[in-house]
Amino acid sequence: MDFLLSGAAACGACLFTNPLEVVKTRMQLQGELRSRGTYQVYYKNVFHAFYTIGKVDGLSGLQKGLAPGLVYQFFMNGVRLGSYAIIESSGYIHNSDGKVSTARTTLAGAVSGVVGAVMGSPVYLVKTHLQSQSTSSIAVGHQYKHQGMLHALRAIYKEHGVLGLWRGSSAAVPRVSVGSAAQLSTFSSSKELVLELQVFPKNSWLVALSAGMISSVVVVLAMTPFDVVSTRLYNQPVDHLGKGQLYKGFADCFSKTLKKESLMGLYKGLGASYFRLGPHTILSLFFWDELRKCYWGFR
């Protein structure tokens, strides 16, 4: 039940934040391996990107990749949050004095994140391809020609086999493990702090909401460089053997981006990342906490 509640919570958040994921993906691919001032800027900021995509691709363009996004959130976060809930209920994340251990919650979050990332990698690959697809006048990054989630999965499997579906997972593991460790450790600690300060009543939904807001800031700052690398590895063109034509792997993409675009290149789309990851973190953790309370209350 922990896995189902966790997956449902993540899907609820995804419905609201998928347009922000489209914007974030496009901004992270814009000017790929190009120095500032040497490429055309189609998306000046988050709000301009929203307007441009809505105007050129239509409102449906802002919900590209929704199907794989929902599948990814259900399975990846179902496994990630479900695993963490089991670890939490076992008492592992608490010290002998009953307080939340930062080191243990970080480790538990990272481990549960890695498991979820590996399982969800094929669907995340397809989601990235679909969200980067756009009209040629505002296209950024490599453009695939998938017609939908199932068509994309079949095409990748037919051309590159089972291993082709897990291409880019080398970036997904550090991305999700860092993000998950930051998210779950700060959420547990923040919730404990809010309860200790007695800002809100113990069972108030505002406890989970405020803890999620604190957690989202830490998540975005820690995760964005890994998110940029992950997006680029998933979206890069490949040869007939399935090998990337731009990057050899995680370390190569990280170093090339840093060299060509400086540190700012690794934080491309930071605003979009917060507008997407912030609400998603807040909503998914809030839904997760509330659904678990409802379930245990009705048992």
PDB file of C-alpha atoms in Angstrom:
ATOM      1  CA  MET A   1       0.000   0.000   0.000  1.00  0.00           C
ATOM      2  CA  ASP A   2       2.933   2.345   0.677  1.00  0.00           C
ATOM      3  CA  PHE A   3       4.059   1.887  -2.943  1.00  0.00           C
ATOM      4  CA  LEU A   4       0.564   2.582  -4.347  1.00  0.00           C
ATOM      5  CA  LEU A   5       0.025   5.673  -2.177  1.00  0.00           C
ATOM      6  CA  SER A   6       3.463   7.019  -3.116  1.00  0.00           C
ATOM      7  CA  GLY A   7       2.826   6.495  -6.837  1.00  0.00           C
ATOM      8  CA  ALA A   8      -0.609   8.112  -6.646  1.00  0.00           C
ATOM      9  CA  ALA A   9       0.843  11.138  -4.802  1.00  0.00           C
ATOM     10  CA  ALA A  10       3.542  11.636  -7.474  1.00  0.00           C
ATOM     11  CA  CYS A  11       0.992  11.361 -10.320  1.00  0.00           C
ATOM     12  CA  GLY A  12      -1.198  13.969  -8.644  1.00  0.00           C
ATOM     13  CA  ALA A  13       1.751  16.366  -8.563  1.00  0.00           C
ATOM     14  CA  CYS A  14       2.742  15.517 -12.166  1.00  0.00           C
ATOM     15  CA  LEU A  15      -0.623  16.622 -13.576  1.00  0.00           C
ATOM     16  CA  PHE A  16       0.063  20.150 -12.330  1.00  0.00           C
ATOM     17  CA  THR A  17       3.811  20.346 -13.020  1.00  0.00           C
ATOM     18  CA  ASN A  18       4.226  18.653 -16.436  1.00  0.00           C
ATOM     19  CA  PRO A  19       4.036  21.970 -18.381  1.00  0.00           C
ATOM     20  CA  LEU A  20       6.907  23.231 -16.197  1.00  0.00           C
ATOM     21  CA  GLU A  21       8.850  20.055 -17.034  1.00  0.00           C
ATOM     22  CA  VAL A  22       8.442  20.821 -20.765  1.00  0.00           C
ATOM     23  CA  VAL A  23       9.726  24.370 -20.226  1.00  0.00           C
ATOM     24  CA  LYS A  24      12.638  23.142 -18.094  1.00  0.00           C
ATOM     25  CA  THR A  25      13.677  20.542 -20.680  1.00  0.00           C
ATOM     26  CA  ARG A  26      13.684  23.086 -23.527  1.00  0.00           C
ATOM     27  CA  MET A  27      15.688  25.643 -21.520  1.00  0.00           C
ATOM     28  CA  GLN A  28      18.274  23.039 -20.520  1.00  0.00           C
ATOM     29  CA  LEU A  29      18.804  22.010 -24.162  1.00  0.00           C
ATOM     30  CA  GLN A  30      18.950  25.589 -25.474  1.00  0.00           C
ATOM     31  CA  GLY A  31      22.473  26.551 -26.564  1.00  0.00           C
ATOM     32  CA  GLU A  32      23.834  23.070 -25.904  1.00  0.00           C
ATOM     33  CA  LEU A  33      27.692  23.147 -25.978  1.00  0.00           C
ATOM     34  CA  ARG A  34      27.616  26.722 -27.310  1.00  0.00           C
ATOM     35  CA  SER A  35      29.125  29.778 -25.646  1.00  0.00           C
ATOM     36  CA  ARG A  36      26.808  32.552 -24.517  1.00  0.00           C
ATOM     37  CA  GLY A  37      25.955  34.898 -27.393  1.00  0.00           C
ATOM     38  CA  THR A  38      26.687  32.377 -30.167  1.00  0.00           C
ATOM     39  CA  TYR A  39      23.206  30.871 -30.458  1.00  0.00           C
ATOM     40  CA  GLN A  40      19.657  32.081 -30.926  1.00  0.00           C
ATOM     41  CA  VAL A  41      17.673  32.353 -27.702  1.00  0.00           C
ATOM     42  CA  TYR A  42      14.121  31.107 -28.235  1.00  0.00           C
ATOM     43  CA  TYR A  43      13.285  30.974 -24.532  1.00  0.00           C
ATOM     44  CA  LYS A  44      14.418  34.051 -22.556  1.00  0.00           C
ATOM     45  CA  ASN A  45      12.956  32.969 -19.216  1.00  0.00           C
ATOM     46  CA  VAL A  46      10.280  30.714 -17.750  1.00  0.00           C
ATOM     47  CA  PHE A  47       7.370  33.005 -18.581  1.00  0.00           C
ATOM     48  CA  HIS A  48       8.607  33.762 -22.097  1.00  0.00           C
ATOM     49  CA  ALA A  49       9.077  30.004 -22.680  1.00  0.00           C
ATOM     50  CA  PHE A  50       5.487  29.350 -21.585  1.00  0.00           C
ATOM     51  CA  TYR A  51       4.208  32.016 -23.946  1.00  0.00           C
ATOM     52  CA  THR A  52       6.388  30.883 -26.887  1.00  0.00           C
ATOM     53  CA  ILE A  53       5.535  27.184 -26.583  1.00  0.00           C
ATOM     54  CA  GLY A  54       1.829  27.937 -26.122  1.00  0.00           C
ATOM     55  CA  LYS A  55       1.804  30.269 -29.133  1.00  0.00           C
ATOM     56  CA  VAL A  56       3.811  28.088 -31.552  1.00  0.00           C
ATOM     57  CA  ASP A  57       3.065  24.502 -30.424  1.00  0.00           C
ATOM     58  CA  GLY A  58      -0.360  25.227 -28.963  1.00  0.00           C
ATOM     59  CA  LEU A  59      -1.589  24.541 -25.436  1.00  0.00           C
ATOM     60  CA  SER A  60      -1.167  20.801 -26.061  1.00  0.00           C
ATOM     61  CA  GLY A  61       2.547  21.489 -26.540  1.00  0.00           C
ATOM     62  CA  LEU A  62       2.772  22.387 -22.851  1.00  0.00           C
ATOM     63  CA  GLN A  63       1.539  18.915 -21.915  1.00  0.00           C
ATOM     64  CA  LYS A  64       3.913  16.969 -24.156  1.00  0.00           C
ATOM     65  CA  GLY A  65       5.215  13.796 -22.558  1.00  0.00           C
ATOM     66  CA  LEU A  66       2.369  13.676 -20.020  1.00  0.00           C
ATOM     67  CA  ALA A  67       1.691   9.933 -20.512  1.00  0.00           C
ATOM     68  CA  PRO A  68       5.306   8.790 -19.927  1.00  0.00           C
ATOM     69  CA  GLY A  69       5.563  11.457 -17.214  1.00  0.00           C
ATOM     70  CA  LEU A  70       2.671   9.881 -15.284  1.00  0.00           C
ATOM     71  CA  VAL A  71       4.005   6.344 -15.798  1.00  0.00           C
ATOM     72  CA  TYR A  72       7.481   7.445 -14.692  1.00  0.00           C
ATOM     73  CA  GLN A  73       6.184   9.235 -11.607  1.00  0.00           C
ATOM     74  CA  PHE A  74       4.000   6.287 -10.592  1.00  0.00           C
ATOM     75  CA  PHE A  75       6.695   3.638 -10.866  1.00  0.00           C
ATOM     76  CA  MET A  76       9.810   5.667  -9.979  1.00  0.00           C
ATOM     77  CA  ASN A  77       8.294   7.569  -7.065  1.00  0.00           C
ATOM     78  CA  GLY A  78       6.129   4.619  -6.075  1.00  0.00           C
ATOM     79  CA  VAL A  79       9.305   2.576  -5.583  1.00  0.00           C
ATOM     80  CA  ARG A  80      11.321   5.513  -4.175  1.00  0.00           C
ATOM     81  CA  LEU A  81       8.824   6.889  -1.659  1.00  0.00           C
ATOM     82  CA  GLY A  82       7.405   3.438  -0.924  1.00  0.00           C
ATOM     83  CA  SER A  83      10.878   2.092  -0.099  1.00  0.00           C
ATOM     84  CA  TYR A  84      11.596   5.128   2.055  1.00  0.00           C
ATOM     85  CA  ALA A  85       8.282   4.727   3.895  1.00  0.00           C
ATOM     86  CA  ILE A  86       9.173   1.114   4.729  1.00  0.00           C
ATOM     87  CA  ILE A  87      12.648   2.177   5.921  1.00  0.00           C
ATOM     88  CA  GLU A  88      11.071   5.003   7.954  1.00  0.00           C
ATOM     89  CA  SER A  89       8.458   2.766   9.594  1.00  0.00           C
ATOM     90  CA  SER A  90      11.201   0.289  10.538  1.00  0.00           C
ATOM     91  CA  GLY A  91      12.717   3.019  12.715  1.00  0.00           C
ATOM     92  CA  TYR A  92      16.037   3.071  10.833  1.00  0.00           C
ATOM     93  CA  ILE A  93      16.082   6.861  10.244  1.00  0.00           C
ATOM     94  CA  HIS A  94      15.849   7.679  13.966  1.00  0.00           C
ATOM     95  CA  ASN A  95      18.694   7.856  16.475  1.00  0.00           C
ATOM     96  CA  SER A  96      18.633   6.083  19.824  1.00  0.00           C
ATOM     97  CA  ASP A  97      17.080   9.224  21.345  1.00  0.00           C
ATOM     98  CA  GLY A  98      14.176   9.072  18.861  1.00  0.00           C
ATOM     99  CA  LYS A  99      15.241  12.077  16.767  1.00  0.00           C
ATOM    100  CA  VAL A 100      15.626  12.007  12.979  1.00  0.00           C
ATOM    101  CA  SER A 101      19.208  11.262  11.879  1.00  0.00           C
ATOM    102  CA  THR A 102      20.319  13.428   8.934  1.00  0.00           C
ATOM    103  CA  ALA A 103      22.955  10.892   7.855  1.00  0.00           C
ATOM    104  CA  ARG A 104      20.507   7.987   7.936  1.00  0.00           C
ATOM    105  CA  THR A 105      17.718   9.827   6.113  1.00  0.00           C
ATOM    106  CA  THR A 106      20.219  10.940   3.447  1.00  0.00           C
ATOM    107  CA  LEU A 107      21.411   7.350   2.953  1.00  0.00           C
ATOM    108  CA  ALA A 108      17.875   5.956   2.937  1.00  0.00           C
ATOM    109  CA  GLY A 109      16.758   8.616   0.451  1.00  0.00           C
ATOM    110  CA  ALA A 110      19.720   7.953  -1.847  1.00  0.00           C
ATOM    111  CA  VAL A 111      19.264   4.165  -1.850  1.00  0.00           C
ATOM    112  CA  SER A 112      15.519   4.347  -2.503  1.00  0.00           C
ATOM    113  CA  GLY A 113      16.193   6.953  -5.226  1.00  0.00           C
ATOM    114  CA  VAL A 114      18.685   4.723  -7.068  1.00  0.00           C
ATOM    115  CA  VAL A 115      16.232   1.796  -7.137  1.00  0.00           C
ATOM    116  CA  GLY A 116      13.471   4.042  -8.497  1.00  0.00           C
ATOM    117  CA  ALA A 117      15.736   5.707 -11.078  1.00  0.00           C
ATOM    118  CA  VAL A 118      16.929   2.434 -12.605  1.00  0.00           C
ATOM    119  CA  MET A 119      13.388   1.086 -12.882  1.00  0.00           C
ATOM    120  CA  GLY A 120      11.975   4.260 -14.418  1.00  0.00           C
ATOM    121  CA  SER A 121      14.849   5.099 -16.785  1.00  0.00           C
ATOM    122  CA  PRO A 122      13.304   3.814 -20.080  1.00  0.00           C
ATOM    123  CA  VAL A 123      10.148   5.879 -19.590  1.00  0.00           C
ATOM    124  CA  TYR A 124      12.178   8.962 -18.602  1.00  0.00           C
ATOM    125  CA  LEU A 125      14.183   8.570 -21.814  1.00  0.00           C
ATOM    126  CA  VAL A 126      10.980   8.648 -23.880  1.00  0.00           C
ATOM    127  CA  LYS A 127       9.561  11.544 -21.837  1.00  0.00           C
ATOM    128  CA  THR A 128      12.655  13.655 -22.552  1.00  0.00           C
ATOM    129  CA  HIS A 129      12.481  12.896 -26.298  1.00  0.00           C
ATOM    130  CA  LEU A 130       8.796  13.827 -26.503  1.00  0.00           C
ATOM    131  CA  GLN A 131       9.141  17.024 -24.462  1.00  0.00           C
ATOM    132  CA  SER A 132      12.025  18.303 -26.589  1.00  0.00           C
ATOM    133  CA  GLN A 133      10.096  17.735 -29.848  1.00  0.00           C
ATOM    134  CA  SER A 134       8.721  20.972 -31.236  1.00  0.00           C
ATOM    135  CA  THR A 135       8.024  23.040 -34.326  1.00  0.00           C
ATOM    136  CA  SER A 136      11.299  23.721 -36.200  1.00  0.00           C
ATOM    137  CA  SER A 137      11.071  27.482 -35.594  1.00  0.00           C
ATOM    138  CA  ILE A 138      11.622  27.024 -31.832  1.00  0.00           C
ATOM    139  CA  ALA A 139      13.410  23.648 -31.778  1.00  0.00           C
ATOM    140  CA  VAL A 140      16.342  23.083 -29.409  1.00  0.00           C
ATOM    141  CA  GLY A 141      18.481  19.982 -28.983  1.00  0.00           C
ATOM    142  CA  HIS A 142      18.235  16.858 -31.119  1.00  0.00           C
ATOM    143  CA  GLN A 143      14.755  16.318 -32.563  1.00  0.00           C
ATOM    144  CA  TYR A 144      13.334  12.793 -32.495  1.00  0.00           C
ATOM    145  CA  LYS A 145      10.197  11.957 -34.471  1.00  0.00           C
ATOM    146  CA  HIS A 146       8.271   9.821 -32.008  1.00  0.00           C
ATOM    147  CA  GLN A 147       4.485   9.690 -32.326  1.00  0.00           C
ATOM    148  CA  GLY A 148       3.834   8.797 -28.705  1.00  0.00           C
ATOM    149  CA  MET A 149       5.115   6.813 -25.734  1.00  0.00           C
ATOM    150  CA  LEU A 150       4.460   3.284 -27.073  1.00  0.00           C
ATOM    151  CA  HIS A 151       5.744   4.173 -30.551  1.00  0.00           C
ATOM    152  CA  ALA A 152       8.938   5.558 -28.996  1.00  0.00           C
ATOM    153  CA  LEU A 153       9.522   2.494 -26.794  1.00  0.00           C
ATOM    154  CA  ARG A 154       9.008   0.168 -29.778  1.00  0.00           C
ATOM    155  CA  ALA A 155      11.271   2.241 -32.050  1.00  0.00           C
ATOM    156  CA  ILE A 156      14.124   2.391 -29.510  1.00  0.00           C
ATOM    157  CA  TYR A 157      13.830  -1.331 -28.714  1.00  0.00           C
ATOM    158  CA  LYS A 158      13.704  -2.278 -32.412  1.00  0.00           C
ATOM    159  CA  GLU A 159      16.798  -0.221 -33.257  1.00  0.00           C
ATOM    160  CA  HIS A 160      18.975  -0.645 -30.153  1.00  0.00           C
ATOM    161  CA  GLY A 161      17.533  -3.565 -28.178  1.00  0.00           C
ATOM    162  CA  VAL A 162      16.831  -3.758 -24.441  1.00  0.00           C
ATOM    163  CA  LEU A 163      20.036  -1.921 -23.479  1.00  0.00           C
ATOM    164  CA  GLY A 164      18.978   1.006 -25.689  1.00  0.00           C
ATOM    165  CA  LEU A 165      16.004   1.574 -23.395  1.00  0.00           C
ATOM    166  CA  TRP A 166      18.369   2.151 -20.476  1.00  0.00           C
ATOM    167  CA  ARG A 167      20.586   4.601 -22.370  1.00  0.00           C
ATOM    168  CA  GLY A 168      21.319   7.632 -20.185  1.00  0.00           C
ATOM    169  CA  SER A 169      20.663   5.776 -16.939  1.00  0.00           C
ATOM    170  CA  SER A 170      24.241   6.567 -15.898  1.00  0.00           C
ATOM    171  CA  ALA A 171      23.014  10.130 -15.357  1.00  0.00           C
ATOM    172  CA  ALA A 172      19.664   9.140 -13.874  1.00  0.00           C
ATOM    173  CA  VAL A 173      21.253   7.345 -10.914  1.00  0.00           C
ATOM    174  CA  PRO A 174      23.311  10.309  -9.566  1.00  0.00           C
ATOM    175  CA  ARG A 175      20.498  12.733 -10.481  1.00  0.00           C
ATOM    176  CA  VAL A 176      17.778  10.934  -8.557  1.00  0.00           C
ATOM    177  CA  SER A 177      20.001   9.722  -5.703  1.00  0.00           C
ATOM    178  CA  VAL A 178      21.219  13.275  -4.996  1.00  0.00           C
ATOM    179  CA  GLY A 179      17.727  14.738  -5.420  1.00  0.00           C
ATOM    180  CA  SER A 180      16.083  11.995  -3.368  1.00  0.00           C
ATOM    181  CA  ALA A 181      18.652  12.205  -0.570  1.00  0.00           C
ATOM    182  CA  ALA A 182      18.257  16.009  -0.402  1.00  0.00           C
ATOM    183  CA  GLN A 183      14.469  15.844  -0.613  1.00  0.00           C
ATOM    184  CA  LEU A 184      13.690  13.126   1.883  1.00  0.00           C
ATOM    185  CA  SER A 185      16.332  14.054   4.465  1.00  0.00           C
ATOM    186  CA  THR A 186      15.309  17.732   4.515  1.00  0.00           C
ATOM    187  CA  PHE A 187      11.587  16.831   4.475  1.00  0.00           C
ATOM    188  CA  SER A 188      11.896  14.562   7.530  1.00  0.00           C
ATOM    189  CA  SER A 189      14.120  17.066   9.387  1.00  0.00           C
ATOM    190  CA  SER A 190      11.927  20.050   8.425  1.00  0.00           C
ATOM    191  CA  LYS A 191       8.762  18.270   9.527  1.00  0.00           C
ATOM    192  CA  GLU A 192      10.379  17.450  12.874  1.00  0.00           C
ATOM    193  CA  LEU A 193      11.497  21.094  13.258  1.00  0.00           C
ATOM    194  CA  VAL A 194       8.018  22.481  12.451  1.00  0.00           C
ATOM    195  CA  LEU A 195       6.453  20.109  14.986  1.00  0.00           C
ATOM    196  CA  GLU A 196       9.024  21.033  17.657  1.00  0.00           C
ATOM    197  CA  LEU A 197       8.380  24.752  17.117  1.00  0.00           C
ATOM    198  CA  GLN A 198       4.624  24.040  17.394  1.00  0.00           C
ATOM    199  CA  VAL A 199       3.921  26.408  14.513  1.00  0.00           C
ATOM    200  CA  PHE A 200       0.920  24.277  13.484  1.00  0.00           C
ATOM    201  CA  PRO A 201      -1.127  21.558  15.216  1.00  0.00           C
ATOM    202  CA  LYS A 202       0.488  18.094  15.073  1.00  0.00           C
ATOM    203  CA  ASN A 203      -1.857  16.570  12.463  1.00  0.00           C
ATOM    204  CA  SER A 204      -2.344  19.741  10.394  1.00  0.00           C
ATOM    205  CA  TRP A 205      -1.778  19.487   6.616  1.00  0.00           C
ATOM    206  CA  LEU A 206       0.259  22.712   6.952  1.00  0.00           C
ATOM    207  CA  VAL A 207       3.072  20.744   8.634  1.00  0.00           C
ATOM    208  CA  ALA A 208       3.710  18.648   5.505  1.00  0.00           C
ATOM    209  CA  LEU A 209       3.193  21.673   3.232  1.00  0.00           C
ATOM    210  CA  SER A 210       5.719  23.873   5.054  1.00  0.00           C
ATOM    211  CA  ALA A 211       8.262  21.018   5.272  1.00  0.00           C
ATOM    212  CA  GLY A 212       7.845  20.435   1.529  1.00  0.00           C
ATOM    213  CA  MET A 213       8.489  24.134   0.812  1.00  0.00           C
ATOM    214  CA  ILE A 214      11.768  24.059   2.765  1.00  0.00           C
ATOM    215  CA  SER A 215      12.789  20.792   1.102  1.00  0.00           C
ATOM    216  CA  SER A 216      12.105  22.086  -2.434  1.00  0.00           C
ATOM    217  CA  VAL A 217      14.740  24.851  -2.187  1.00  0.00           C
ATOM    218  CA  VAL A 218      17.470  22.391  -1.168  1.00  0.00           C
ATOM    219  CA  VAL A 219      16.414  19.901  -3.859  1.00  0.00           C
ATOM    220  CA  VAL A 220      16.614  22.432  -6.713  1.00  0.00           C
ATOM    221  CA  LEU A 221      20.058  23.747  -5.730  1.00  0.00           C
ATOM    222  CA  ALA A 222      21.493  20.242  -5.298  1.00  0.00           C
ATOM    223  CA  MET A 223      19.816  18.596  -8.271  1.00  0.00           C
ATOM    224  CA  THR A 224      19.883  21.101 -11.164  1.00  0.00           C
ATOM    225  CA  PRO A 225      23.451  20.369 -12.464  1.00  0.00           C
ATOM    226  CA  PHE A 226      22.663  16.639 -12.484  1.00  0.00           C
ATOM    227  CA  ASP A 227      19.300  17.354 -14.098  1.00  0.00           C
ATOM    228  CA  VAL A 228      20.920  19.331 -16.961  1.00  0.00           C
ATOM    229  CA  VAL A 229      23.428  16.527 -17.610  1.00  0.00           C
ATOM    230  CA  SER A 230      20.676  13.913 -17.446  1.00  0.00           C
ATOM    231  CA  THR A 231      18.450  15.774 -19.936  1.00  0.00           C
ATOM    232  CA  ARG A 232      21.319  16.153 -22.411  1.00  0.00           C
ATOM    233  CA  LEU A 233      22.452  12.531 -22.181  1.00  0.00           C
ATOM    234  CA  TYR A 234      18.923  11.245 -22.713  1.00  0.00           C
ATOM    235  CA  ASN A 235      18.257  13.560 -25.645  1.00  0.00           C
ATOM    236  CA  GLN A 236      21.582  13.365 -27.540  1.00  0.00           C
ATOM    237  CA  PRO A 237      21.619  11.738 -31.009  1.00  0.00           C
ATOM    238  CA  VAL A 238      23.086   8.224 -31.227  1.00  0.00           C
ATOM    239  CA  ASP A 239      24.796   6.219 -33.963  1.00  0.00           C
ATOM    240  CA  HIS A 240      23.632   2.849 -35.331  1.00  0.00           C
ATOM    241  CA  LEU A 241      25.275   1.095 -32.364  1.00  0.00           C
ATOM    242  CA  GLY A 242      23.366   3.232 -29.881  1.00  0.00           C
ATOM    243  CA  LYS A 243      26.424   5.211 -28.768  1.00  0.00           C
ATOM    244  CA  GLY A 244      26.010   8.910 -28.045  1.00  0.00           C
ATOM    245  CA  GLN A 245      27.392  11.286 -30.669  1.00  0.00           C
ATOM    246  CA  LEU A 246      27.906  14.222 -28.277  1.00  0.00           C
ATOM    247  CA  TYR A 247      28.841  12.644 -24.956  1.00  0.00           C
ATOM    248  CA  LYS A 248      30.465   9.383 -23.843  1.00  0.00           C
ATOM    249  CA  GLY A 249      28.773   9.403 -20.470  1.00  0.00           C
ATOM    250  CA  PHE A 250      27.964  11.344 -17.321  1.00  0.00           C
ATOM    251  CA  ALA A 251      31.491  12.641 -16.571  1.00  0.00           C
ATOM    252  CA  ASP A 252      32.106  13.607 -20.222  1.00  0.00           C
ATOM    253  CA  CYS A 253      28.841  15.564 -20.442  1.00  0.00           C
ATOM    254  CA  PHE A 254      29.511  17.288 -17.112  1.00  0.00           C
ATOM    255  CA  SER A 255      33.052  18.374 -18.116  1.00  0.00           C
ATOM    256  CA  LYS A 256      32.083  19.454 -21.668  1.00  0.00           C
ATOM    257  CA  THR A 257      29.171  21.533 -20.423  1.00  0.00           C
ATOM    258  CA  LEU A 258      31.359  23.160 -17.753  1.00  0.00           C
ATOM    259  CA  LYS A 259      34.129  23.881 -20.277  1.00  0.00           C
ATOM    260  CA  LYS A 260      31.914  25.271 -23.058  1.00  0.00           C
ATOM    261  CA  GLU A 261      29.188  27.009 -21.051  1.00  0.00           C
ATOM    262  CA  SER A 262      30.871  27.610 -17.647  1.00  0.00           C
ATOM    263  CA  LEU A 263      29.159  26.896 -14.319  1.00  0.00           C
ATOM    264  CA  MET A 264      26.071  28.761 -15.536  1.00  0.00           C
ATOM    265  CA  GLY A 265      25.618  26.054 -18.177  1.00  0.00           C
ATOM    266  CA  LEU A 266      25.082  23.483 -15.425  1.00  0.00           C
ATOM    267  CA  TYR A 267      22.446  25.730 -13.880  1.00  0.00           C
ATOM    268  CA  LYS A 268      20.598  26.456 -17.119  1.00  0.00           C
ATOM    269  CA  GLY A 269      16.889  26.660 -16.532  1.00  0.00           C
ATOM    270  CA  LEU A 270      17.359  27.125 -12.769  1.00  0.00           C
ATOM    271  CA  GLY A 271      14.219  29.259 -12.581  1.00  0.00           C
ATOM    272  CA  ALA A 272      12.261  26.689 -14.589  1.00  0.00           C
ATOM    273  CA  SER A 273      13.727  23.937 -12.396  1.00  0.00           C
ATOM    274  CA  TYR A 274      12.427  25.621  -9.259  1.00  0.00           C
ATOM    275  CA  PHE A 275       9.021  26.380 -10.765  1.00  0.00           C
ATOM    276  CA  ARG A 276       8.825  22.698 -11.734  1.00  0.00           C
ATOM    277  CA  LEU A 277      10.712  20.893  -8.947  1.00  0.00           C
ATOM    278  CA  GLY A 278       9.518  23.268  -6.229  1.00  0.00           C
ATOM    279  CA  PRO A 279       5.760  22.730  -6.708  1.00  0.00           C
ATOM    280  CA  HIS A 280       6.312  19.050  -7.575  1.00  0.00           C
ATOM    281  CA  THR A 281       8.313  18.468  -4.395  1.00  0.00           C
ATOM    282  CA  ILE A 282       5.776  20.347  -2.283  1.00  0.00           C
ATOM    283  CA  LEU A 283       2.739  18.655  -3.879  1.00  0.00           C
ATOM    284  CA  SER A 284       4.134  15.101  -4.021  1.00  0.00           C
ATOM    285  CA  LEU A 285       5.372  15.178  -0.411  1.00  0.00           C
ATOM    286  CA  PHE A 286       2.143  16.804   0.746  1.00  0.00           C
ATOM    287  CA  PHE A 287      -0.066  14.270  -1.107  1.00  0.00           C
ATOM    288  CA  TRP A 288       2.164  11.420   0.105  1.00  0.00           C
ATOM    289  CA  ASP A 289       1.941  12.506   3.745  1.00  0.00           C
ATOM    290  CA  GLU A 290      -1.814  13.146   3.616  1.00  0.00           C
ATOM    291  CA  LEU A 291      -2.646   9.897   1.755  1.00  0.00           C
ATOM    292  CA  ARG A 292      -0.629   7.898   4.298  1.00  0.00           C
ATOM    293  CA  LYS A 293      -2.454   9.626   7.171  1.00  0.00           C
ATOM    294  CA  CYS A 294      -5.832   8.865   5.553  1.00  0.00           C
ATOM    295  CA  TYR A 295      -4.892   5.220   4.969  1.00  0.00           C
ATOM    296  CA  TRP A 296      -3.673   4.621   8.497  1.00  0.00           C
ATOM    297  CA  GLY A 297      -6.658   6.558   9.872  1.00  0.00           C
ATOM    298  CA  PHE A 298      -9.173   4.294   8.121  1.00  0.00           C
ATOM    299  CA  ARG A 299      -7.413   0.994   8.861  1.00  0.00           C
TER     300      ARG A 299
END
